[in-house]
Short mmCIF file of C-alpha atoms in Angstrom, two decimals:
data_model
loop_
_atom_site.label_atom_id
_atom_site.label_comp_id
_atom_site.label_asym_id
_atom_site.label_seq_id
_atom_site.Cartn_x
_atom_site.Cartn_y
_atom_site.Cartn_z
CA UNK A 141 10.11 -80.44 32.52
CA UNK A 142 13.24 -80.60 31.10
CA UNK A 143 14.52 -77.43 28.72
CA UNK A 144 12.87 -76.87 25.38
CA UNK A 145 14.31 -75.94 22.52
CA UNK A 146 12.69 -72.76 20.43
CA UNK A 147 12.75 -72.73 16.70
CA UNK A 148 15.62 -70.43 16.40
CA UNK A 149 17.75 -73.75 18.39
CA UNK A 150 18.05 -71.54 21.87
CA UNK A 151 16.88 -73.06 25.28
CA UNK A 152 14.25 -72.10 27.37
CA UNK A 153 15.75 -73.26 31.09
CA UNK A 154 13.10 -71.17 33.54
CA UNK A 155 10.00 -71.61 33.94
CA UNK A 156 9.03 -68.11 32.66
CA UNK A 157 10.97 -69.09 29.39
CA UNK A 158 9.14 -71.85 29.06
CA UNK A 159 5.48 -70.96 30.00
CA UNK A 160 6.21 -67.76 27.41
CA UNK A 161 7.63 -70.08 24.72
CA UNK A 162 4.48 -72.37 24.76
CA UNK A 163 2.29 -69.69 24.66
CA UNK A 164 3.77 -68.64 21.35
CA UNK A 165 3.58 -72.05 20.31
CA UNK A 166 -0.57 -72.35 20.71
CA UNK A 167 -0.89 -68.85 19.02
CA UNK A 168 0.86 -69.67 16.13
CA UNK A 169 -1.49 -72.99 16.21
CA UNK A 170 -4.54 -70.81 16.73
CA UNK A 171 -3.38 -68.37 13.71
CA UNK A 172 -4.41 -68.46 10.20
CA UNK A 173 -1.65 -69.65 7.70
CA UNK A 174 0.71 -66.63 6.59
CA UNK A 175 0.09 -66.60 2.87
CA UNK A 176 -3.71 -66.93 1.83
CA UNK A 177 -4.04 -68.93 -1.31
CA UNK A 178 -6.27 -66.29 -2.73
CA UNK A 179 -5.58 -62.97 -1.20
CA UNK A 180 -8.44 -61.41 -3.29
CA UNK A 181 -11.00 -63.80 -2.31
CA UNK A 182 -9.93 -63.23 1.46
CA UNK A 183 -10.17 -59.83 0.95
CA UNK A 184 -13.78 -59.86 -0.27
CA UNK A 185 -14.94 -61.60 2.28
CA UNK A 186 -13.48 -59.64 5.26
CA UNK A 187 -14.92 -56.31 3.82
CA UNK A 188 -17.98 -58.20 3.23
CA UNK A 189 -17.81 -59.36 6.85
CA UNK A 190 -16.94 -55.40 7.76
CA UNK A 191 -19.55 -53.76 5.96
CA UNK A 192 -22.78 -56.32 7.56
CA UNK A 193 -21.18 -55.96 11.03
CA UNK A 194 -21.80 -51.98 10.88
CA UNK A 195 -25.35 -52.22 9.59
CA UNK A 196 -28.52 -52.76 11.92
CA UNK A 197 -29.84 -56.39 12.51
CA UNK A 198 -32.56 -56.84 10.09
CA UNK A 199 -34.58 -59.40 11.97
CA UNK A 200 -34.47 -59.86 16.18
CA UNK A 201 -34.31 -62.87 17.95
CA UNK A 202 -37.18 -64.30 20.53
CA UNK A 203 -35.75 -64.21 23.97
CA UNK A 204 -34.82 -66.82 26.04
CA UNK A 205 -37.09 -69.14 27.84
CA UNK A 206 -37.17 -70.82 30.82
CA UNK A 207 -37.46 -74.25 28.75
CA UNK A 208 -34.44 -73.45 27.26
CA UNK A 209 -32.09 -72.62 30.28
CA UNK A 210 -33.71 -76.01 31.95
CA UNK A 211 -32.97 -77.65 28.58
CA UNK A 212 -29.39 -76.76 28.53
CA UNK A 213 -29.03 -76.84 32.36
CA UNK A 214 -28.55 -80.79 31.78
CA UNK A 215 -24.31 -80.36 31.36
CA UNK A 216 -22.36 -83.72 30.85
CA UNK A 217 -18.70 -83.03 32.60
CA UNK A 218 -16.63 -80.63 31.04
CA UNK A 219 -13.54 -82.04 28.70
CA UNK A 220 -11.91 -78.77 28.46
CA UNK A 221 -9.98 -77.53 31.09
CA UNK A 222 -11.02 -74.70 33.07
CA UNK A 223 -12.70 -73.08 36.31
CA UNK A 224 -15.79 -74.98 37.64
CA UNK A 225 -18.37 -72.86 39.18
CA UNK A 226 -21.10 -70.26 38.54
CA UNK A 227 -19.32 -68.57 35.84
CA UNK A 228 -18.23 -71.52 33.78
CA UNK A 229 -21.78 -73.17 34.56
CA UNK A 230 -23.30 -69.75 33.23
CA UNK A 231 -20.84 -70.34 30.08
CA UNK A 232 -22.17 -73.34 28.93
CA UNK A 233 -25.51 -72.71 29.18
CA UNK A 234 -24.90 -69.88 27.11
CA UNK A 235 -23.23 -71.79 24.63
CA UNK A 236 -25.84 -74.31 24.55
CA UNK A 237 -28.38 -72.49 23.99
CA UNK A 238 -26.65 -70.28 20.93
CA UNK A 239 -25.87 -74.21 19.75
CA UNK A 240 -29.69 -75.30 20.05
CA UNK A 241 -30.50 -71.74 17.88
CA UNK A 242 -27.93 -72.42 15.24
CA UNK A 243 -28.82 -76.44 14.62
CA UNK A 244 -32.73 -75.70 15.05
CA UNK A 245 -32.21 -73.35 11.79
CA UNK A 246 -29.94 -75.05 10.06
CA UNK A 247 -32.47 -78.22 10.46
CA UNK A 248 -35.62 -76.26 9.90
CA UNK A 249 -33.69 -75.02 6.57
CA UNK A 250 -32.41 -78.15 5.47
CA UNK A 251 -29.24 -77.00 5.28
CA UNK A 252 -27.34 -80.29 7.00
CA UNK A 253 -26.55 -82.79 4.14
CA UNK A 254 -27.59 -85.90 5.23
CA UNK A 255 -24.66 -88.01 5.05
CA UNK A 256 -24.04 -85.88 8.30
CA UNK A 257 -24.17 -87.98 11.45
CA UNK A 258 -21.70 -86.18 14.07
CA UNK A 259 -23.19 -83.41 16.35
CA UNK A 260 -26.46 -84.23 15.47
CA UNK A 261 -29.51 -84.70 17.35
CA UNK A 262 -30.51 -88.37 17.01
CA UNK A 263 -27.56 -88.87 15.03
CA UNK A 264 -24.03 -90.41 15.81
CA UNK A 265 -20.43 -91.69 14.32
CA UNK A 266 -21.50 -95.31 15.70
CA UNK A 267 -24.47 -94.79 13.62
CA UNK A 268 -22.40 -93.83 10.50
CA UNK A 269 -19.81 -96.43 11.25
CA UNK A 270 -22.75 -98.87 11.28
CA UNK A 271 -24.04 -97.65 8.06
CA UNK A 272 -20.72 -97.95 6.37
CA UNK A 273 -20.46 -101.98 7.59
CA UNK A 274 -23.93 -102.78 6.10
CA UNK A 275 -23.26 -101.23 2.65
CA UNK A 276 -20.19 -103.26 2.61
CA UNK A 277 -21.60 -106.09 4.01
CA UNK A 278 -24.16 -105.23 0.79
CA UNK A 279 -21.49 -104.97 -1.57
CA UNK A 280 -19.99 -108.56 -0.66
CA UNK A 281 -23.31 -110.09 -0.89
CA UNK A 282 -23.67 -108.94 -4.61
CA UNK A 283 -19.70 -109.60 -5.26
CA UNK A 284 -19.15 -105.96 -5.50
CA UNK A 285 -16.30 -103.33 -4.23
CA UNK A 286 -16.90 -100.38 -1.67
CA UNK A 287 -14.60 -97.80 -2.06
CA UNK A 288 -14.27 -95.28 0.81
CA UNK A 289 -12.00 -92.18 1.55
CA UNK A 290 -11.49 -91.00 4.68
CA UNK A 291 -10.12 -87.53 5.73
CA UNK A 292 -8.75 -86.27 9.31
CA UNK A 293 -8.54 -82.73 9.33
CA UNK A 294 -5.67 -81.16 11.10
CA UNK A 295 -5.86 -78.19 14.03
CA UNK A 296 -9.39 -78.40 12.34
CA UNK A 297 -11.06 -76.56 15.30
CA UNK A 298 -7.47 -74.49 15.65
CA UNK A 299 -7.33 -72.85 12.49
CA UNK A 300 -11.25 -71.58 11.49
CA UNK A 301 -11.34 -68.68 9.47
CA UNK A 302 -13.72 -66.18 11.70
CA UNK A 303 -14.36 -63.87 8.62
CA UNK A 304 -15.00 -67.54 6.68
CA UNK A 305 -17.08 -68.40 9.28
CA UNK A 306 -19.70 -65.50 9.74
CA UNK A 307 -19.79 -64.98 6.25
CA UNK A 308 -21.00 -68.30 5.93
CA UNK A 309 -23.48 -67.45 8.44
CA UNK A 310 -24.66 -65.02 6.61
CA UNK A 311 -25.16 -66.98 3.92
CA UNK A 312 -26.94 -69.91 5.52
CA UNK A 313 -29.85 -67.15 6.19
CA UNK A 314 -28.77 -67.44 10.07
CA UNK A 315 -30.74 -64.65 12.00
CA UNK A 316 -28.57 -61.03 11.96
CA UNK A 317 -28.67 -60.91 15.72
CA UNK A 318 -27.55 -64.44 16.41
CA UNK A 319 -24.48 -63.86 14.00
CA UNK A 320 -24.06 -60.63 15.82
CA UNK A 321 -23.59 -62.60 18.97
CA UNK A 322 -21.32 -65.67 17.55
CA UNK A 323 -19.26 -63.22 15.93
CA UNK A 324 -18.84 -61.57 19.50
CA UNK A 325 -18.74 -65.05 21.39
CA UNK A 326 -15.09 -65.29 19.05
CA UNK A 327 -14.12 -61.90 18.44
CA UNK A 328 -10.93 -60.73 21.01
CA UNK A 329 -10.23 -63.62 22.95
CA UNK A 330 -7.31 -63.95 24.84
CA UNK A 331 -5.16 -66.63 26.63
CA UNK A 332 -2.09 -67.18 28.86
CA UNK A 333 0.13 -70.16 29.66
CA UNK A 334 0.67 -71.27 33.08
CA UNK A 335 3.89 -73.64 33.76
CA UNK A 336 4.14 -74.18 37.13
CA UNK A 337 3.91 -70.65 38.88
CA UNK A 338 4.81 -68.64 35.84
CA UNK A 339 2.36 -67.22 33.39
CA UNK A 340 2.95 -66.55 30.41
CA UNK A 341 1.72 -62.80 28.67
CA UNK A 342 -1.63 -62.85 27.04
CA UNK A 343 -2.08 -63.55 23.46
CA UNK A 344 -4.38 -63.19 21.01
CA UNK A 345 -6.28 -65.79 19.54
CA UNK A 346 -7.03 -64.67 15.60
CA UNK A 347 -8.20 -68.35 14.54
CA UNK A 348 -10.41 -70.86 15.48
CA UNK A 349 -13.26 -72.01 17.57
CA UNK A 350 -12.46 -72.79 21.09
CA UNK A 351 -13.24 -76.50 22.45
CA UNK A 352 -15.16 -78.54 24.85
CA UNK A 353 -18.25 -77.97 24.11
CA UNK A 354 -21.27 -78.65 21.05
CA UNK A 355 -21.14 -74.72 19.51
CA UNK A 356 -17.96 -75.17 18.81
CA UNK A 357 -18.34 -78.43 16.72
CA UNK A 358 -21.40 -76.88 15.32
CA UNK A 359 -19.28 -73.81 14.37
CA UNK A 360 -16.94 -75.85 12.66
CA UNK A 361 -19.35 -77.47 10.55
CA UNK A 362 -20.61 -74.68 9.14
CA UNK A 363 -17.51 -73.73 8.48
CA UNK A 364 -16.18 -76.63 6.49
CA UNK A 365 -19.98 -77.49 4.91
CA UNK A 366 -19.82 -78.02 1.18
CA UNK A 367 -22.16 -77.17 -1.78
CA UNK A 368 -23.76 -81.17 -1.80
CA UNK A 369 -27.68 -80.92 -1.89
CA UNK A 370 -29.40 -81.43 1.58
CA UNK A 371 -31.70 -83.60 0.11
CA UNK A 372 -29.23 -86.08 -1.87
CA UNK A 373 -29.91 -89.75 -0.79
CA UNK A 374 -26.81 -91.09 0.97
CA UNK A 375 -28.06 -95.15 0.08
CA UNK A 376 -27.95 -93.93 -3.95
CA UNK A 377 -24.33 -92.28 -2.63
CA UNK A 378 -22.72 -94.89 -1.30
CA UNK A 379 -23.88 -97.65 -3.89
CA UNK A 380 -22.47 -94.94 -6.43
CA UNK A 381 -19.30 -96.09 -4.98
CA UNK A 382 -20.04 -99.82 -5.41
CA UNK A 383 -17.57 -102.17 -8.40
CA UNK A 384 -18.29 -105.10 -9.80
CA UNK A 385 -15.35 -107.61 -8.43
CA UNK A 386 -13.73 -108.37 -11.12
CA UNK A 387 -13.77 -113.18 -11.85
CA UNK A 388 -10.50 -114.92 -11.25
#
């Protein structure tokens, strides 16, 4: 790797140098932004956040069964990088099953609008992308428009509020203990940088959800869900969107 040049324009020629300047590139990427847009509002929430963490679970969670573990012992390959073995196996498993309690009451509660196909059981973006072609394919047939906007998120994973996040949680009605343990699964997590035989000193990660597996994407959902009724009707949504196409 050839040297790499840090913000303030100086080199970083070894490989310590380089393994500690990357590092301090992914925490800023895993940080939240410097200046809050509404300090107040931030403020409320993380003493909100403060105040249920030091009070007693108010409901307990059933343990976990057998069915379960065998459930969630069915792993596709990992995509994240990382040790295989026992304790990555035993990681997994864990976070399926925390994923499988979070979904099963945000289903049970309705709380998933249904114009949400993506990390859902039965559900996919082929599906969506499949839906979106036959309301267009609708909308030509009847010599109307379909108007669609489309939004890619950036460092969406990277940059979750964790205070946002379990306050959320808290909102959706999500079992005390369960939040306990998500809050826990994110709280003081550390990483290092490895470049060739150099590491770099541990950091700490003060943002986001970490990757490669479905609780994080479930996480993140929560996270960025919006006030839209469960129950809307995503056929009367889209042909909302539809324009009569205007004679020549």
């Amino acid at each position: 790797m050839p040297a790499l040049k840090k913000p303030d324009n100086d080199l970083a020629f070894d490989d310590q140098e380089k393994a500690e300047y990357l590092a301090d590139s992914i925490e800023l990427q895993c940080s939240l932004n410097p200046a809050p847009p509404d300090l107040e509002h931030v403020n409320r929430v993380e003493n909100e956040v403060l105040r249920r963490s030091s009070l007693p679970p108010k409901d307990d969670l059933p343990s976990v069964s057998a069915d379960e573990v065998q459930n969630s012992s069915e792993l596709k390959p990992r995509k994240a990088p990382g040790l295989d073995g026992p304790p990555e196996r035993s990681r997994q498993i864990f976070e399926k099953v925390l994923k499988s309690r979070l979904s099963d009451h945000l289903l049970g509660k309705g709380l998933i609008i249904n114009e949400q196909f993506g990390f859902r059981p039965n559900h996919s973006c082929p599906q969506q992308a499949l839906r979106l072609v036959e309301h267009i394919s609708e909308g030509f047939k009847r010599k109307r428009k379909t108007v669609a906007v489309f939004f890619d998120v950036a460092k969406a994973f990277d940059k979750v509020w964790h205070a946002g996040l379990i306050y959320k949680l808290h909102q959706l009605q999500v079992p005390d203990r369960l939040v306990f343990i998500i809050q826990q699964y994110l709280t003081n997590r550390h990483f290092s940088f490895r470049h060739e035989k150099s590491i770099s000193a541990k950091r700490l990660i003060t943002a986001g959800v970490p990757q490669g597996s479905t609780l994080p994407a479930a996480l993140l959902r929560v996270h960025e869900r919006h006030s839209a009724p469960a129950n809307r009707r995503p056929t009367r949504a889209l042909r909302r969107r539809h324009r009569p196409i205007p004679e020549r």
